[in-house]
Amino acid sequence: MISEGVVWSILLLPLVSFVLISLVIRPFFNKYPIISGFCLIVCLLISLVLSVNLLLILSTGSHLTYQPHHWLDVGSTSIEIGLLVDPLTAVMLVVVTAVSLLVQIYSLGYMKGDPGFCRYYAYMSLFTGSMIGLVLASNIVQLYAFWELVGVSSYLLIGFWHHRPAAAAAAKKAFIITRIGDVGFLLGIIYLYLYADAFAAAGLNVFYIPDIWQAASPIALGGAGILGGIGLTWLTLGIFAGAAGKSGQFPLHTWLPDAMEGPTPVSALIHAATMVAAGVFLVARFYPVFEQSQTTLMVIAIVGAVTAVVAATMGLVMNDIKRVMAYSTISQLGYMMAALGLGAFGAAIFHLFTHAIFKALLFLCSGSVNHAVGTFNMQYMGGLRKYMPWTYFATLIGALSLVGIIPLAGFWSKDEILTSAFSGSGILGSNISWIVFALLLSGVLITAFYSFRLIHLTFHGTFRGGGIQEIADAAELGVVEVSGVSEQVHLKESPAIMVIPLVLLGVASLLFGYLANPQWVNSVLFIPKHWITEFVIESLPGAVHIELSGFNLLLAVISNIIGVVGIALATWMYFGRRYVTSQQVKDPISAMGPIYRLLSKKYYLDYLYEEIFVRNLFYRGIVTLADYVDRYVIDGIFDSVAATSKKLAGYLSRGQTGQVQVYGLVAVLGSVLILVGYVIYGLEF
């Protein structure tokens, strides 16, 4: 057993770090900013140890239940604060705390010398604490509070370098787009509240998450049967809208690539273990509710599969190394959502776990490259393999895991998703499963191509000048300032404080796939076959329908062959090209003409949102209408009232003669009128 206070401390430690850094270290010890880094690292280390201990306890079959604490009353409904500790919670806690810890250690080197060092670690503390609070919440209102706090924290971190216009714009874009999805989530909570009396009659709390599961389950399966029909569909679609915003699902994905304007460790944390993972976690947390709506599951599966392919295609043409990885994150999140839609709950969470490892690795590698060359533009890189061998091999491992090449971690989780779609053994029909399978399998080819396009442009060939050359080229074109580019180019491996997290994440990317061992073994290193997928499924009530797909050797071979074909194609198109200058880097994909322009313009979605919706519809439509109403209706009414009052005051002012006799006459006449009224109408005074 583990006490409730110990579990609460996993959440409170990062929040305590936030308070200490904000109120003590930054105001009084700002000359020694590294103290703030160590403060958060120590707190996260303790949280990680406690999280691992919690995972081990639950893995033995133990169940931990804690009574919630009363918070406030809304009408006759009580809102409580509590802890929901189950296998899903335990896995997510380990992912969040472990990845965050490595990112914060890496940040000591990456953010060294930045004037906002203390502020950075304060924001990171709040960000991590908010994500942990979201994971532990037992009440949907409590979950929503931390959900929005994650959004606020991401706004602060994306816009950390707020003096850069691009960073400020990216922060606002992320905040607004994710809020659009959150409206659906909020409407879902409001819809739930309408059933408060029905919940109370069944002895349930309308906001308590396990009670919501029970309310959605049919009576025949031991549930309460309170939620159902079209209402349940709209409820689940509302919750999914919030998840789609946070996890960058099509068409609410456009904020995620722009979020790269924040510091690279921020990007690593957002894309690996916190914000984008929150959307997948939300659907997983309410999966017993989602399972009761075939329509919503079909929407999730199709949206996820489309997102996986569309985002991957945009990654083909990006020259910014972090944007390539951003689109790869969107694509992989699509795989997870598609898996949840297909009923492959365990595979989705397993892929979230492995993705957190290799995506954090890839982002930290990109930061290491930027630290050496002063730019994220791959056109100005090249030849870094001989200068940065540790970063090169770490990037190679991360890329192979991203593609899903056996035996790396990414293979085992992606294979389970593909097998579930191929077998059609999930909740949805075989037709939908086959469509999803075809889209996801095509995503493997595209992923392999853009991953090794990145490898070749960054590490192979000849070095093309880095940030110094990019600034010089911009000056020739008359560009005064290039955002996020530095002239500090030093072609050597990053310091040890930055390399050590790369090594640890690289080893994890090699080994952690065996948490779901292949079908032909019973265990690896005492880890039972399919341990993690079976473990997280224990988070669900017994009534939930989940089928584990067995290992399909033929499908595994096919997916690996497709991945190798994509790698070979990228190698054929880029490896032999010896670009000496950035001007010589002409992407072979540009020969595709209109398709290339379509991809480079990101399917014109940003244009659609910014030009049509924001500038034309909102500013020129809604804002113009609001301005007209303000000027000619509201102002007209008040101006008329003011003019009438002014005229009336003018008439009354004529009586202000300054003669006492006149004032006395008015007083007498007033008294006479009062007496007359009293006599006639019997007024009471």
XYZ file of C-alpha atoms in Angstrom, residues 400 403-406 444-445 448-449 452 556-572:
27
model
C 14.432 4.171 -36.878
C 9.635 4.581 -38.647
C 8.912 1.385 -36.720
C 11.909 -0.742 -37.649
C 12.310 -3.958 -35.658
C 4.880 4.222 -42.622
C 6.336 4.839 -46.097
C 10.482 6.629 -43.380
C 11.134 9.014 -46.269
C 15.893 9.902 -43.480
C 5.403 -7.122 -39.402
C 7.563 -8.104 -42.372
C 5.431 -6.036 -44.758
C 5.533 -2.915 -42.576
C 9.301 -3.225 -42.167
C 9.788 -3.700 -45.912
C 7.708 -0.582 -46.581
C 9.800 1.312 -44.027
C 13.044 0.135 -45.632
C 11.735 1.163 -49.067
C 11.053 4.658 -47.741
C 14.549 4.827 -46.214
C 16.128 3.592 -49.446
C 14.174 6.098 -51.529
C 15.257 9.006 -49.309
C 18.859 7.766 -49.392
C 18.784 7.512 -53.191
